[in-house]
Amino acid sequence: MPKVLVLFHSRTGRTAALAEAIAEGASSVKFAEVELRRLENLAPRAADASAPASRCRALESVESIADYDAIIVGSPSWYGGMSAEVKHVLDQLGPLSGGRPLVDKVGSAFSTANAAQGGEETTVQSILVAMMHQGMLIVPPAYGEDVAAARSHGARVAKVAEWVRHAKSHEHGHKH
């Protein structure tokens, strides 16, 4: 059973809503264990007062990310890039446990923007590049901020994580 982490930062609630739909989609995959975690704002007053309080817990430690088979990271797009909160976490992944604890784990990303040309694609690309540097196996995202696309995205990542987990369980007993 794949363990899937949906990790996101949201100030207005849009990215949180998409993260919840992605987590629902991942949960639809048989035996998938899905956890939804938010990133705290780096600046205490950065939260939008109109944003709904997130129902999910905050990420407790960056080190815990390595415990998952798949990680789906979400960020609002700010000037075509990821939020400082997401970048802060991704920057900490390199030094973990000898440098590359995420090799061969499944990764994907999603983004939201407040404008039609808000830079979501470049935000997603920057997150995926960080994942590639970690040696992660990338599942391309479903573009769009609708619930159906988000659920499909989550389910696809969970399925790929299950396939990778299954393949890994068979590789240790065979010599070529």
PDB file of C-alpha atoms in Angstrom:
ATOM      1  CA  MET A   1       0.000   0.000   0.000  1.00  0.00           C
ATOM      2  CA  PRO A   2       1.527   3.294  -1.065  1.00  0.00           C
ATOM      3  CA  LYS A   3       1.949   6.118   1.427  1.00  0.00           C
ATOM      4  CA  VAL A   4       1.141   9.414  -0.267  1.00  0.00           C
ATOM      5  CA  LEU A   5       1.850  12.879   1.133  1.00  0.00           C
ATOM      6  CA  VAL A   6      -0.018  15.881  -0.261  1.00  0.00           C
ATOM      7  CA  LEU A   7       2.000  18.836   1.004  1.00  0.00           C
ATOM      8  CA  PHE A   8       0.928  22.395   0.282  1.00  0.00           C
ATOM      9  CA  HIS A   9       1.172  26.050   1.186  1.00  0.00           C
ATOM     10  CA  SER A  10      -1.884  28.282   0.896  1.00  0.00           C
ATOM     11  CA  ARG A  11      -2.624  31.789   2.065  1.00  0.00           C
ATOM     12  CA  THR A  12      -6.043  32.364   0.532  1.00  0.00           C
ATOM     13  CA  GLY A  13      -7.449  28.837   0.606  1.00  0.00           C
ATOM     14  CA  ARG A  14      -7.338  28.150  -3.165  1.00  0.00           C
ATOM     15  CA  THR A  15      -4.291  25.878  -3.004  1.00  0.00           C
ATOM     16  CA  ALA A  16      -5.694  24.169   0.112  1.00  0.00           C
ATOM     17  CA  ALA A  17      -8.951  23.375  -1.712  1.00  0.00           C
ATOM     18  CA  LEU A  18      -7.052  21.866  -4.637  1.00  0.00           C
ATOM     19  CA  ALA A  19      -4.837  19.891  -2.226  1.00  0.00           C
ATOM     20  CA  GLU A  20      -7.930  18.418  -0.578  1.00  0.00           C
ATOM     21  CA  ALA A  21      -9.297  17.290  -3.964  1.00  0.00           C
ATOM     22  CA  ILE A  22      -5.932  15.732  -4.877  1.00  0.00           C
ATOM     23  CA  ALA A  23      -5.871  13.893  -1.543  1.00  0.00           C
ATOM     24  CA  GLU A  24      -9.412  12.614  -2.204  1.00  0.00           C
ATOM     25  CA  GLY A  25      -8.301  11.274  -5.578  1.00  0.00           C
ATOM     26  CA  ALA A  26      -5.244   9.569  -4.091  1.00  0.00           C
ATOM     27  CA  SER A  27      -7.447   8.059  -1.369  1.00  0.00           C
ATOM     28  CA  SER A  28      -9.644   6.484  -4.039  1.00  0.00           C
ATOM     29  CA  VAL A  29      -6.796   4.106  -4.931  1.00  0.00           C
ATOM     30  CA  LYS A  30      -7.197   0.806  -3.103  1.00  0.00           C
ATOM     31  CA  PHE A  31      -4.979   0.498  -0.021  1.00  0.00           C
ATOM     32  CA  ALA A  32      -3.437   3.978  -0.450  1.00  0.00           C
ATOM     33  CA  GLU A  33      -2.601   5.762   2.802  1.00  0.00           C
ATOM     34  CA  VAL A  34      -2.892   9.485   2.186  1.00  0.00           C
ATOM     35  CA  GLU A  35      -1.890  12.335   4.460  1.00  0.00           C
ATOM     36  CA  LEU A  36      -2.608  15.989   3.815  1.00  0.00           C
ATOM     37  CA  ARG A  37      -0.150  18.429   5.422  1.00  0.00           C
ATOM     38  CA  ARG A  38       0.109  22.184   5.180  1.00  0.00           C
ATOM     39  CA  LEU A  39       3.170  24.368   5.463  1.00  0.00           C
ATOM     40  CA  GLU A  40       3.086  27.150   8.012  1.00  0.00           C
ATOM     41  CA  ASN A  41       3.565  30.725   6.820  1.00  0.00           C
ATOM     42  CA  LEU A  42       7.122  31.959   7.293  1.00  0.00           C
ATOM     43  CA  ALA A  43       5.863  35.478   7.990  1.00  0.00           C
ATOM     44  CA  PRO A  44       3.330  35.497  10.863  1.00  0.00           C
ATOM     45  CA  ARG A  45       1.088  38.115   9.276  1.00  0.00           C
ATOM     46  CA  ALA A  46       1.286  36.618   5.804  1.00  0.00           C
ATOM     47  CA  ALA A  47      -1.998  34.743   6.051  1.00  0.00           C
ATOM     48  CA  ASP A  48      -4.992  36.298   4.352  1.00  0.00           C
ATOM     49  CA  ALA A  49      -7.590  37.073   7.027  1.00  0.00           C
ATOM     50  CA  SER A  50     -10.328  35.851   4.665  1.00  0.00           C
ATOM     51  CA  ALA A  51      -8.695  32.425   4.158  1.00  0.00           C
ATOM     52  CA  PRO A  52     -10.561  29.521   5.715  1.00  0.00           C
ATOM     53  CA  ALA A  53      -8.726  27.747   8.501  1.00  0.00           C
ATOM     54  CA  SER A  54      -7.197  24.593   7.098  1.00  0.00           C
ATOM     55  CA  ARG A  55      -8.548  21.399   8.600  1.00  0.00           C
ATOM     56  CA  CYS A  56      -5.289  19.549   8.162  1.00  0.00           C
ATOM     57  CA  ARG A  57      -2.254  19.455  10.395  1.00  0.00           C
ATOM     58  CA  ALA A  58       0.975  21.232   9.652  1.00  0.00           C
ATOM     59  CA  LEU A  59       4.021  19.309   8.475  1.00  0.00           C
ATOM     60  CA  GLU A  60       5.821  18.292  11.639  1.00  0.00           C
ATOM     61  CA  SER A  61       9.304  17.801  10.217  1.00  0.00           C
ATOM     62  CA  VAL A  62      10.995  17.935   6.850  1.00  0.00           C
ATOM     63  CA  GLU A  63      12.669  14.622   7.706  1.00  0.00           C
ATOM     64  CA  SER A  64       9.268  12.877   7.732  1.00  0.00           C
ATOM     65  CA  ILE A  65       8.880  13.503   3.987  1.00  0.00           C
ATOM     66  CA  ALA A  66      11.267  10.609   3.300  1.00  0.00           C
ATOM     67  CA  ASP A  67       8.760   8.210   4.936  1.00  0.00           C
ATOM     68  CA  TYR A  68       6.357   8.459   1.986  1.00  0.00           C
ATOM     69  CA  ASP A  69       6.305   6.595  -1.334  1.00  0.00           C
ATOM     70  CA  ALA A  70       4.883   9.610  -3.162  1.00  0.00           C
ATOM     71  CA  ILE A  71       4.958  13.335  -2.501  1.00  0.00           C
ATOM     72  CA  ILE A  72       2.649  15.809  -4.240  1.00  0.00           C
ATOM     73  CA  VAL A  73       3.647  19.420  -3.535  1.00  0.00           C
ATOM     74  CA  GLY A  74       1.349  22.394  -4.072  1.00  0.00           C
ATOM     75  CA  SER A  75       2.097  26.091  -4.067  1.00  0.00           C
ATOM     76  CA  PRO A  76       0.423  29.304  -5.069  1.00  0.00           C
ATOM     77  CA  SER A  77       2.201  30.940  -7.983  1.00  0.00           C
ATOM     78  CA  TRP A  78       3.906  34.169  -7.021  1.00  0.00           C
ATOM     79  CA  TYR A  79       5.440  36.016  -9.942  1.00  0.00           C
ATOM     80  CA  GLY A  80       5.750  32.684 -11.741  1.00  0.00           C
ATOM     81  CA  GLY A  81       7.503  30.923  -8.874  1.00  0.00           C
ATOM     82  CA  MET A  82       6.737  28.835  -5.811  1.00  0.00           C
ATOM     83  CA  SER A  83       6.032  30.371  -2.424  1.00  0.00           C
ATOM     84  CA  ALA A  84       8.936  30.983  -0.058  1.00  0.00           C
ATOM     85  CA  GLU A  85       7.427  28.386   2.282  1.00  0.00           C
ATOM     86  CA  VAL A  86       7.572  25.622  -0.345  1.00  0.00           C
ATOM     87  CA  LYS A  87      11.076  26.651  -1.442  1.00  0.00           C
ATOM     88  CA  HIS A  88      12.233  26.612   2.179  1.00  0.00           C
ATOM     89  CA  VAL A  89      11.139  22.973   2.565  1.00  0.00           C
ATOM     90  CA  LEU A  90      12.533  21.859  -0.804  1.00  0.00           C
ATOM     91  CA  ASP A  91      15.879  23.490   0.019  1.00  0.00           C
ATOM     92  CA  GLN A  92      16.107  21.372   3.180  1.00  0.00           C
ATOM     93  CA  LEU A  93      15.617  18.033   1.402  1.00  0.00           C
ATOM     94  CA  GLY A  94      19.157  17.764   0.004  1.00  0.00           C
ATOM     95  CA  PRO A  95      21.023  17.450   3.292  1.00  0.00           C
ATOM     96  CA  LEU A  96      18.661  14.785   4.696  1.00  0.00           C
ATOM     97  CA  SER A  97      20.048  11.333   5.523  1.00  0.00           C
ATOM     98  CA  GLY A  98      23.157  11.389   3.442  1.00  0.00           C
ATOM     99  CA  GLY A  99      21.814  13.657   0.768  1.00  0.00           C
ATOM    100  CA  ARG A 100      19.228  11.836  -1.364  1.00  0.00           C
ATOM    101  CA  PRO A 101      16.529  10.087   0.677  1.00  0.00           C
ATOM    102  CA  LEU A 102      13.937  10.647  -2.045  1.00  0.00           C
ATOM    103  CA  VAL A 103      15.650   8.681  -4.840  1.00  0.00           C
ATOM    104  CA  ASP A 104      13.104   6.538  -6.706  1.00  0.00           C
ATOM    105  CA  LYS A 105      10.158   8.002  -4.799  1.00  0.00           C
ATOM    106  CA  VAL A 106       7.279   9.365  -6.861  1.00  0.00           C
ATOM    107  CA  GLY A 107       6.859  13.124  -7.095  1.00  0.00           C
ATOM    108  CA  SER A 108       4.368  15.522  -8.605  1.00  0.00           C
ATOM    109  CA  ALA A 109       3.272  19.121  -8.165  1.00  0.00           C
ATOM    110  CA  PHE A 110       0.363  21.510  -8.593  1.00  0.00           C
ATOM    111  CA  SER A 111      -0.153  25.243  -8.426  1.00  0.00           C
ATOM    112  CA  THR A 112      -2.842  27.888  -8.270  1.00  0.00           C
ATOM    113  CA  ALA A 113      -2.823  31.492  -9.420  1.00  0.00           C
ATOM    114  CA  ASN A 114      -5.129  34.460  -9.119  1.00  0.00           C
ATOM    115  CA  ALA A 115      -4.932  35.317 -12.823  1.00  0.00           C
ATOM    116  CA  ALA A 116      -5.342  33.441 -16.100  1.00  0.00           C
ATOM    117  CA  GLN A 117      -1.683  34.055 -16.949  1.00  0.00           C
ATOM    118  CA  GLY A 118      -0.511  33.653 -13.362  1.00  0.00           C
ATOM    119  CA  GLY A 119       2.549  31.484 -13.967  1.00  0.00           C
ATOM    120  CA  GLU A 120       1.250  28.130 -12.753  1.00  0.00           C
ATOM    121  CA  GLU A 121       3.293  26.208 -15.332  1.00  0.00           C
ATOM    122  CA  THR A 122       6.593  27.761 -14.295  1.00  0.00           C
ATOM    123  CA  THR A 123       5.749  27.244 -10.628  1.00  0.00           C
ATOM    124  CA  VAL A 124       5.057  23.548 -11.234  1.00  0.00           C
ATOM    125  CA  GLN A 125       8.229  23.234 -13.322  1.00  0.00           C
ATOM    126  CA  SER A 126      10.372  24.733 -10.570  1.00  0.00           C
ATOM    127  CA  ILE A 127       8.981  22.277  -8.002  1.00  0.00           C
ATOM    128  CA  LEU A 128       9.470  19.345 -10.388  1.00  0.00           C
ATOM    129  CA  VAL A 129      13.070  20.401 -11.093  1.00  0.00           C
ATOM    130  CA  ALA A 130      13.794  20.291  -7.349  1.00  0.00           C
ATOM    131  CA  MET A 131      12.252  16.803  -7.252  1.00  0.00           C
ATOM    132  CA  MET A 132      14.350  15.660 -10.214  1.00  0.00           C
ATOM    133  CA  HIS A 133      17.497  16.836  -8.418  1.00  0.00           C
ATOM    134  CA  GLN A 134      16.471  14.490  -5.602  1.00  0.00           C
ATOM    135  CA  GLY A 135      16.241  11.570  -8.042  1.00  0.00           C
ATOM    136  CA  MET A 136      12.472  11.321  -7.812  1.00  0.00           C
ATOM    137  CA  LEU A 137      10.291   9.702 -10.478  1.00  0.00           C
ATOM    138  CA  ILE A 138       8.032  12.435 -11.849  1.00  0.00           C
ATOM    139  CA  VAL A 139       4.332  12.099 -12.640  1.00  0.00           C
ATOM    140  CA  PRO A 140       3.234  15.000 -14.837  1.00  0.00           C
ATOM    141  CA  PRO A 141       0.450  17.060 -13.277  1.00  0.00           C
ATOM    142  CA  ALA A 142      -3.068  17.503 -14.543  1.00  0.00           C
ATOM    143  CA  TYR A 143      -3.321  21.170 -15.411  1.00  0.00           C
ATOM    144  CA  GLY A 144      -6.347  23.080 -14.292  1.00  0.00           C
ATOM    145  CA  GLU A 145      -7.837  24.042 -10.994  1.00  0.00           C
ATOM    146  CA  ASP A 146     -11.050  22.044 -11.278  1.00  0.00           C
ATOM    147  CA  VAL A 147     -11.900  19.354  -8.744  1.00  0.00           C
ATOM    148  CA  ALA A 148     -12.198  16.527 -11.302  1.00  0.00           C
ATOM    149  CA  ALA A 149      -8.699  17.165 -12.702  1.00  0.00           C
ATOM    150  CA  ALA A 150      -7.294  17.391  -9.171  1.00  0.00           C
ATOM    151  CA  ARG A 151      -8.869  14.089  -8.121  1.00  0.00           C
ATOM    152  CA  SER A 152      -7.561  12.422 -11.281  1.00  0.00           C
ATOM    153  CA  HIS A 153      -4.089  13.811 -10.558  1.00  0.00           C
ATOM    154  CA  GLY A 154      -4.091  12.409  -7.033  1.00  0.00           C
ATOM    155  CA  ALA A 155      -5.305   8.990  -8.179  1.00  0.00           C
ATOM    156  CA  ARG A 156      -2.669   8.821 -10.919  1.00  0.00           C
ATOM    157  CA  VAL A 157       0.174   9.602  -8.514  1.00  0.00           C
ATOM    158  CA  ALA A 158      -1.066   7.007  -6.007  1.00  0.00           C
ATOM    159  CA  LYS A 159      -1.304   4.362  -8.764  1.00  0.00           C
ATOM    160  CA  VAL A 160       2.235   5.073  -9.967  1.00  0.00           C
ATOM    161  CA  ALA A 161       3.485   4.918  -6.366  1.00  0.00           C
ATOM    162  CA  GLU A 162       1.835   1.504  -6.000  1.00  0.00           C
ATOM    163  CA  TRP A 163       3.488   0.249  -9.211  1.00  0.00           C
ATOM    164  CA  VAL A 164       6.910   1.494  -8.083  1.00  0.00           C
ATOM    165  CA  ARG A 165       6.450  -0.010  -4.630  1.00  0.00           C
ATOM    166  CA  HIS A 166       5.465  -3.341  -6.203  1.00  0.00           C
ATOM    167  CA  ALA A 167       8.464  -3.294  -8.570  1.00  0.00           C
ATOM    168  CA  LYS A 168      10.849  -2.513  -5.697  1.00  0.00           C
ATOM    169  CA  SER A 169       9.498  -5.477  -3.739  1.00  0.00           C
ATOM    170  CA  HIS A 170      10.601  -7.786  -6.567  1.00  0.00           C
ATOM    171  CA  GLU A 171      14.018  -6.324  -7.392  1.00  0.00           C
ATOM    172  CA  HIS A 172      15.995  -7.527  -4.366  1.00  0.00           C
ATOM    173  CA  GLY A 173      15.578 -11.260  -4.960  1.00  0.00           C
ATOM    174  CA  HIS A 174      16.676 -11.295  -8.603  1.00  0.00           C
ATOM    175  CA  LYS A 175      20.220 -11.153  -9.934  1.00  0.00           C
ATOM    176  CA  HIS A 176      20.916 -10.421 -13.555  1.00  0.00           C
TER     177      HIS A 176
END
